[in-house]
Amino acid sequence: MFDLTGKTALVTGASGGIGGAIAEALHGAGATVTLSGTREAPLRELAEKLGDRAHVVTANLGEAESLAALPKAATEAMGSLDILVNNAGITRDNLFMRMSDEEWAQVLDVNLSSVFKLSRSVLRGMMKARWGRIVNITSVVGATGNPGQGNYAAAKAGLVGMSKSLAYEVASRGITVNCVAPGFIATAMTDKLNDDQKGKILGQIPAGRMGSPEEIAAAVLYLSSPEAGYVTGATLHVNGGMAMI
Amino acid sequence: MSDIADRVKKIVVEHLGVDEDKVVESASFIDDLGADSLDTVELVMAFEEEFGIEIPDDAAETIQTVGDAVNFIKGAV
């Protein structure tokens, strides 16, 4: 339905379940993609599966040099950078009273500050092209809060405010900035939960099931498409109804 | 000098879509030529590219008029 032929996209955290599905969806719509993540093996595996139009650039978004090199390497590999999907994220869960400065800082660095820096560095090319898409993957907990995730929820809520501010600044240049906020998505991480934990989670979801990475990817594909050109500063919640906001 | 001034003028005319005769040395990008703050960032980017120079942010802030731009670029190339 959506055609991204000739467009170029960088997806961070592409070695994970959701990031991989996003990269596949954009690639399937015709985009050239750069897959980024910390682990090279799963990125290579995905790139091989995708075939042509897939590049791999490993990066650790917690390290300044690695972070600065990523957009340059991606732009060199693809010739341009039209779509940035900030999907990479980490968790360092802990009760607020027990949370260390380091746990706080690591999550804010990778989940929020790196998105600021990556977005800043890709804007120049997008402004010149008078076209660009930035899609930030946030989380339902950025809107609802979650015990044990004060750092993570702060970073994800921070992304929403940052995206809206940037959306204001660049809207007149054909660049949109939006968020996709997943609820509970079935990935390797949620596979580790036991039945009791899963039951409790499912009880909060009107749809009665977890979402799939492909359902997040479809939302990202839409926001990346030319058809979504009039949607900016928005957050698209994909959560089976667990928070209707 | 005139070469740099002409090239600056051309960029400003193209980017802001203003009449050439309005782009005089004393013209302020924002007050006289209708640029918004993002336009000024883009003009600086265009100057950097045209003249192969780097214009740091603190210098960019001092470039308010066409003459400011020409003078800065003359000192930088």
GROMACS .gro file of C-alpha atoms in nm:
model
  322
    1MET     CA    1   0.000   0.000   0.000
    2PHE     CA    2   0.275   0.246   0.093
    3ASP     CA    3   0.558   0.296  -0.153
    4LEU     CA    4   0.902   0.397  -0.026
    5THR     CA    5   1.091   0.323  -0.346
    6GLY     CA    6   1.396   0.546  -0.366
    7LYS     CA    7   1.380   0.642   0.002
    8THR     CA    8   1.656   0.565   0.249
    9ALA     CA    9   1.600   0.472   0.612
   10LEU     CA   10   1.813   0.424   0.924
   11VAL     CA   11   1.665   0.199   1.192
   12THR     CA   12   1.838   0.184   1.530
   13GLY     CA   13   1.800  -0.121   1.750
   14ALA     CA   14   1.741  -0.331   1.439
   15SER     CA   15   1.878  -0.643   1.608
   16GLY     CA   16   1.575  -0.655   1.836
   17GLY     CA   17   1.230  -0.796   1.760
   18ILE     CA   18   1.053  -0.466   1.699
   19GLY     CA   19   1.346  -0.297   1.522
   20GLY     CA   20   1.392  -0.593   1.292
   21ALA     CA   21   1.024  -0.592   1.199
   22ILE     CA   22   1.038  -0.217   1.130
   23ALA     CA   23   1.339  -0.260   0.902
   24GLU     CA   24   1.163  -0.543   0.718
   25ALA     CA   25   0.848  -0.338   0.669
   26LEU     CA   26   1.032  -0.033   0.532
   27HIS     CA   27   1.247  -0.253   0.312
   28GLY     CA   28   0.941  -0.440   0.192
   29ALA     CA   29   0.788  -0.110   0.083
   30GLY     CA   30   1.093  -0.044  -0.135
   31ALA     CA   31   1.322   0.158   0.092
   32THR     CA   32   1.696   0.112   0.119
   33VAL     CA   33   1.769   0.046   0.487
   34THR     CA   34   2.064   0.072   0.722
   35LEU     CA   35   2.036  -0.164   1.016
   36SER     CA   36   2.203  -0.044   1.331
   37GLY     CA   37   2.255  -0.206   1.667
   38THR     CA   38   2.526  -0.314   1.907
   39ARG     CA   39   2.542  -0.679   1.800
   40GLU     CA   40   2.671  -0.739   1.449
   41ALA     CA   41   2.567  -1.105   1.400
   42PRO     CA   42   2.188  -1.060   1.412
   43LEU     CA   43   2.215  -0.746   1.198
   44ARG     CA   44   2.411  -0.936   0.932
   45GLU     CA   45   2.161  -1.218   0.947
   46LEU     CA   46   1.871  -0.978   0.888
   47ALA     CA   47   2.059  -0.797   0.610
   48GLU     CA   48   2.118  -1.128   0.433
   49LYS     CA   49   1.753  -1.217   0.466
   50LEU     CA   50   1.651  -0.881   0.317
   51GLY     CA   51   1.901  -0.909   0.031
   52ASP     CA   52   1.964  -0.597  -0.177
   53ARG     CA   53   1.919  -0.247  -0.035
   54ALA     CA   54   2.028  -0.347   0.317
   55HIS     CA   55   2.335  -0.213   0.497
   56VAL     CA   56   2.474  -0.280   0.843
   57VAL     CA   57   2.638  -0.020   1.070
   58THR     CA   58   2.705  -0.129   1.427
   59ALA     CA   59   2.690   0.143   1.689
   60ASN     CA   60   2.670   0.180   2.063
   61LEU     CA   61   2.442   0.477   2.126
   62GLY     CA   62   2.577   0.508   2.479
   63GLU     CA   63   2.920   0.606   2.341
   64ALA     CA   64   2.963   0.956   2.199
   65GLU     CA   65   3.203   0.866   1.917
   66SER     CA   66   3.006   0.568   1.803
   67LEU     CA   67   2.688   0.774   1.809
   68ALA     CA   68   2.841   1.058   1.607
   69ALA     CA   69   2.975   0.820   1.344
   70LEU     CA   70   2.644   0.640   1.285
   71PRO     CA   71   2.449   0.893   1.074
   72LYS     CA   72   2.758   0.968   0.867
   73ALA     CA   73   2.821   0.601   0.796
   74ALA     CA   74   2.455   0.539   0.715
   75THR     CA   75   2.439   0.838   0.479
   76GLU     CA   76   2.758   0.728   0.307
   77ALA     CA   77   2.628   0.376   0.262
   78MET     CA   78   2.290   0.483   0.123
   79GLY     CA   79   2.371   0.816  -0.044
   80SER     CA   80   2.110   1.003   0.161
   81LEU     CA   81   1.899   0.963   0.473
   82ASP     CA   82   1.528   1.034   0.436
   83ILE     CA   83   1.380   0.837   0.725
   84LEU     CA   84   1.518   0.800   1.077
   85VAL     CA   85   1.354   0.548   1.308
   86ASN     CA   86   1.480   0.586   1.663
   87ASN     CA   87   1.390   0.247   1.801
   88ALA     CA   88   1.691   0.151   2.013
   89GLY     CA   89   1.627   0.147   2.383
   90ILE     CA   90   1.749  -0.011   2.702
   91THR     CA   91   1.597  -0.075   3.043
   92ARG     CA   92   1.764  -0.058   3.383
   93ASP     CA   93   1.459  -0.119   3.600
   94ASN     CA   94   1.470  -0.053   3.969
   95LEU     CA   95   1.247   0.086   4.238
   96PHE     CA   96   1.281   0.460   4.254
   97MET     CA   97   1.433   0.461   4.602
   98ARG     CA   98   1.693   0.208   4.499
   99MET     CA   99   1.773   0.348   4.154
  100SER     CA  100   2.137   0.453   4.114
  101ASP     CA  101   2.250   0.766   3.935
  102GLU     CA  102   2.411   0.538   3.682
  103GLU     CA  103   2.090   0.347   3.607
  104TRP     CA  104   1.912   0.676   3.559
  105ALA     CA  105   2.183   0.827   3.339
  106GLN     CA  106   2.233   0.522   3.118
  107VAL     CA  107   1.865   0.502   3.029
  108LEU     CA  108   1.833   0.877   2.969
  109ASP     CA  109   2.149   0.875   2.757
  110VAL     CA  110   2.053   0.591   2.527
  111ASN     CA  111   1.676   0.637   2.514
  112LEU     CA  112   1.652   1.017   2.504
  113SER     CA  113   1.982   1.202   2.450
  114SER     CA  114   2.094   0.979   2.165
  115VAL     CA  115   1.767   1.047   1.985
  116PHE     CA  116   1.826   1.421   2.018
  117LYS     CA  117   2.176   1.387   1.879
  118LEU     CA  118   2.087   1.153   1.592
  119SER     CA  119   1.789   1.365   1.492
  120ARG     CA  120   1.997   1.683   1.502
  121SER     CA  121   2.257   1.537   1.271
  122VAL     CA  122   2.013   1.409   1.009
  123LEU     CA  123   1.812   1.732   0.987
  124ARG     CA  124   2.052   1.913   0.757
  125GLY     CA  125   2.004   1.662   0.476
  126MET     CA  126   1.629   1.649   0.529
  127MET     CA  127   1.601   2.029   0.524
  128LYS     CA  128   1.785   2.043   0.194
  129ALA     CA  129   1.573   1.768   0.049
  130ARG     CA  130   1.257   1.938   0.178
  131TRP     CA  131   1.144   1.591   0.285
  132GLY     CA  132   1.209   1.382   0.590
  133ARG     CA  133   1.053   1.147   0.840
  134ILE     CA  134   1.159   1.098   1.200
  135VAL     CA  135   0.972   0.829   1.391
  136ASN     CA  136   1.054   0.779   1.756
  137ILE     CA  137   0.952   0.460   1.932
  138THR     CA  138   0.825   0.549   2.276
  139SER     CA  139   0.613   0.331   2.505
  140VAL     CA  140   0.276   0.319   2.672
  141VAL     CA  141   0.460   0.361   3.003
  142GLY     CA  142   0.574   0.708   2.893
  143ALA     CA  143   0.210   0.809   2.918
  144THR     CA  144   0.090   0.592   3.207
  145GLY     CA  145   0.402   0.547   3.422
  146ASN     CA  146   0.515   0.209   3.549
  147PRO     CA  147   0.653   0.109   3.887
  148GLY     CA  148   1.021   0.023   3.863
  149GLN     CA  149   1.065   0.221   3.542
  150GLY     CA  150   1.103   0.581   3.657
  151ASN     CA  151   1.403   0.626   3.430
  152TYR     CA  152   1.250   0.452   3.129
  153ALA     CA  153   0.914   0.629   3.159
  154ALA     CA  154   1.091   0.965   3.196
  155ALA     CA  155   1.294   0.905   2.881
  156LYS     CA  156   0.992   0.790   2.680
  157ALA     CA  157   0.774   1.080   2.795
  158GLY     CA  158   1.068   1.309   2.719
  159LEU     CA  159   1.075   1.184   2.362
  160VAL     CA  160   0.714   1.290   2.314
  161GLY     CA  161   0.780   1.651   2.420
  162MET     CA  162   1.100   1.664   2.220
  163SER     CA  163   0.928   1.528   1.909
  164LYS     CA  164   0.651   1.785   1.930
  165SER     CA  165   0.898   2.072   1.965
  166LEU     CA  166   1.103   1.955   1.670
  167ALA     CA  167   0.786   1.892   1.469
  168TYR     CA  168   0.695   2.261   1.511
  169GLU     CA  169   1.035   2.376   1.390
  170VAL     CA  170   1.061   2.170   1.073
  171ALA     CA  171   0.700   2.125   0.960
  172SER     CA  172   0.733   2.396   0.695
  173ARG     CA  173   1.023   2.204   0.540
  174GLY     CA  174   0.829   1.887   0.463
  175ILE     CA  175   0.973   1.702   0.760
  176THR     CA  176   0.745   1.522   1.003
  177VAL     CA  177   0.833   1.401   1.352
  178ASN     CA  178   0.607   1.149   1.521
  179CYS     CA  179   0.606   0.881   1.789
  180VAL     CA  180   0.477   0.527   1.797
  181ALA     CA  181   0.396   0.404   2.147
  182PRO     CA  182   0.380   0.026   2.174
  183GLY     CA  183   0.201  -0.150   2.458
  184PHE     CA  184   0.298  -0.507   2.542
  185ILE     CA  185   0.457  -0.666   2.238
  186ALA     CA  186   0.553  -1.034   2.213
  187THR     CA  187   0.932  -1.044   2.178
  188ALA     CA  188   1.219  -1.250   2.317
  189MET     CA  189   1.193  -1.034   2.627
  190THR     CA  190   0.827  -1.114   2.700
  191ASP     CA  191   0.881  -1.486   2.620
  192LYS     CA  192   1.073  -1.506   2.946
  193LEU     CA  193   0.767  -1.415   3.155
  194ASN     CA  194   0.589  -1.702   3.334
  195ASP     CA  195   0.221  -1.781   3.286
  196ASP     CA  196   0.120  -1.596   3.601
  197GLN     CA  197   0.298  -1.279   3.488
  198LYS     CA  198   0.154  -1.311   3.139
  199GLY     CA  199  -0.197  -1.358   3.280
  200LYS     CA  200  -0.170  -1.038   3.481
  201ILE     CA  201  -0.054  -0.842   3.180
  202LEU     CA  202  -0.323  -0.981   2.952
  203GLY     CA  203  -0.587  -0.887   3.210
  204GLN     CA  204  -0.503  -0.521   3.146
  205ILE     CA  205  -0.538  -0.544   2.769
  206PRO     CA  206  -0.889  -0.520   2.622
  207ALA     CA  207  -0.772  -0.696   2.307
  208GLY     CA  208  -0.680  -0.994   2.526
  209ARG     CA  209  -0.344  -1.057   2.363
  210MET     CA  210  -0.001  -0.909   2.323
  211GLY     CA  211   0.080  -0.720   2.008
  212SER     CA  212   0.323  -0.839   1.743
  213PRO     CA  213   0.635  -0.655   1.624
  214GLU     CA  214   0.474  -0.642   1.280
  215GLU     CA  215   0.185  -0.439   1.421
  216ILE     CA  216   0.433  -0.178   1.546
  217ALA     CA  217   0.618  -0.188   1.215
  218ALA     CA  218   0.295  -0.116   1.026
  219ALA     CA  219   0.244   0.202   1.229
  220VAL     CA  220   0.602   0.312   1.158
  221LEU     CA  221   0.560   0.235   0.788
  222TYR     CA  222   0.251   0.455   0.774
  223LEU     CA  223   0.421   0.748   0.949
  224SER     CA  224   0.723   0.709   0.717
  225SER     CA  225   0.512   0.717   0.404
  226PRO     CA  226   0.440   1.013   0.175
  227GLU     CA  227   0.071   0.960   0.260
  228ALA     CA  228   0.136   1.063   0.624
  229GLY     CA  229   0.278   1.400   0.521
  230TYR     CA  230   0.010   1.591   0.714
  231VAL     CA  231   0.063   1.397   1.037
  232THR     CA  232   0.324   1.553   1.261
  233GLY     CA  233   0.384   1.586   1.634
  234ALA     CA  234   0.152   1.293   1.689
  235THR     CA  235   0.184   0.980   1.900
  236LEU     CA  236   0.024   0.669   1.755
  237HIS     CA  237  -0.064   0.430   2.038
  238VAL     CA  238  -0.052   0.065   1.940
  239ASN     CA  239  -0.148  -0.116   2.258
  240GLY     CA  240  -0.461  -0.327   2.215
  241GLY     CA  241  -0.661  -0.069   2.407
  242MET     CA  242  -0.468  -0.093   2.735
  243ALA     CA  243  -0.444   0.286   2.748
  244MET     CA  244  -0.686   0.484   2.535
  245ILE     CA  245  -0.521   0.824   2.512
  246MET     CA  246   3.485   4.138  -0.300
  247SER     CA  247   3.217   4.189  -0.561
  248ASP     CA  248   3.234   3.824  -0.652
  249ILE     CA  249   3.157   3.717  -0.292
  250ALA     CA  250   2.885   3.980  -0.258
  251ASP     CA  251   2.723   3.868  -0.582
  252ARG     CA  252   2.725   3.502  -0.479
  253VAL     CA  253   2.580   3.587  -0.136
  254LYS     CA  254   2.311   3.797  -0.301
  255LYS     CA  255   2.221   3.519  -0.541
  256ILE     CA  256   2.181   3.268  -0.256
  257VAL     CA  257   1.964   3.510  -0.057
  258VAL     CA  258   1.742   3.589  -0.357
  259GLU     CA  259   1.697   3.221  -0.439
  260HIS     CA  260   1.640   3.108  -0.085
  261LEU     CA  261   1.409   3.380   0.040
  262GLY     CA  262   1.239   3.450  -0.292
  263VAL     CA  263   1.288   3.826  -0.258
  264ASP     CA  264   1.354   4.093  -0.523
  265GLU     CA  265   1.719   4.140  -0.605
  266ASP     CA  266   1.710   4.515  -0.543
  267LYS     CA  267   1.599   4.458  -0.184
  268VAL     CA  268   1.912   4.255  -0.108
  269VAL     CA  269   2.139   4.545  -0.013
  270GLU     CA  270   2.427   4.536   0.235
  271SER     CA  271   2.226   4.689   0.516
  272ALA     CA  272   1.925   4.460   0.470
  273SER     CA  273   1.846   4.247   0.775
  274PHE     CA  274   1.751   3.891   0.686
  275ILE     CA  275   1.473   3.881   0.942
  276ASP     CA  276   1.349   4.242   0.960
  277ASP     CA  277   1.382   4.345   0.596
  278LEU     CA  278   1.381   4.025   0.394
  279GLY     CA  279   1.115   3.828   0.581
  280ALA     CA  280   1.332   3.538   0.690
  281ASP     CA  281   1.229   3.328   0.989
  282SER     CA  282   1.482   3.179   1.230
  283LEU     CA  283   1.495   2.853   1.039
  284ASP     CA  284   1.563   3.042   0.715
  285THR     CA  285   1.869   3.200   0.876
  286VAL     CA  286   2.000   2.854   0.971
  287GLU     CA  287   1.946   2.738   0.614
  288LEU     CA  288   2.117   3.047   0.471
  289VAL     CA  289   2.422   2.979   0.687
  290MET     CA  290   2.421   2.619   0.562
  291ALA     CA  291   2.402   2.745   0.204
  292PHE     CA  292   2.691   2.988   0.260
  293GLU     CA  293   2.902   2.710   0.411
  294GLU     CA  294   2.844   2.496   0.108
  295GLU     CA  295   2.891   2.769  -0.153
  296PHE     CA  296   3.218   2.893  -0.007
  297GLY     CA  297   3.351   2.570   0.144
  298ILE     CA  298   3.379   2.719   0.493
  299GLU     CA  299   3.262   2.637   0.843
  300ILE     CA  300   3.050   2.899   1.018
  301PRO     CA  301   3.038   2.817   1.390
  302ASP     CA  302   2.713   2.879   1.578
  303ASP     CA  303   2.843   3.179   1.775
  304ALA     CA  304   2.956   3.344   1.452
  305ALA     CA  305   2.630   3.258   1.279
  306GLU     CA  306   2.443   3.448   1.548
  307THR     CA  307   2.629   3.769   1.460
  308ILE     CA  308   2.532   3.746   1.094
  309GLN     CA  309   2.217   3.957   1.086
  310THR     CA  310   2.246   4.144   0.757
  311VAL     CA  311   2.362   4.078   0.404
  312GLY     CA  312   2.670   4.291   0.476
  313ASP     CA  313   2.746   4.084   0.789
  314ALA     CA  314   2.745   3.770   0.578
  315VAL     CA  315   2.968   3.916   0.309
  316ASN     CA  316   3.216   4.045   0.565
  317PHE     CA  317   3.231   3.717   0.755
  318ILE     CA  318   3.281   3.517   0.440
  319LYS     CA  319   3.552   3.754   0.316
  320GLY     CA  320   3.741   3.689   0.638
  321ALA     CA  321   3.691   3.316   0.622
  322VAL     CA  322   3.774   3.217   0.263
   0.00000   0.00000   0.00000
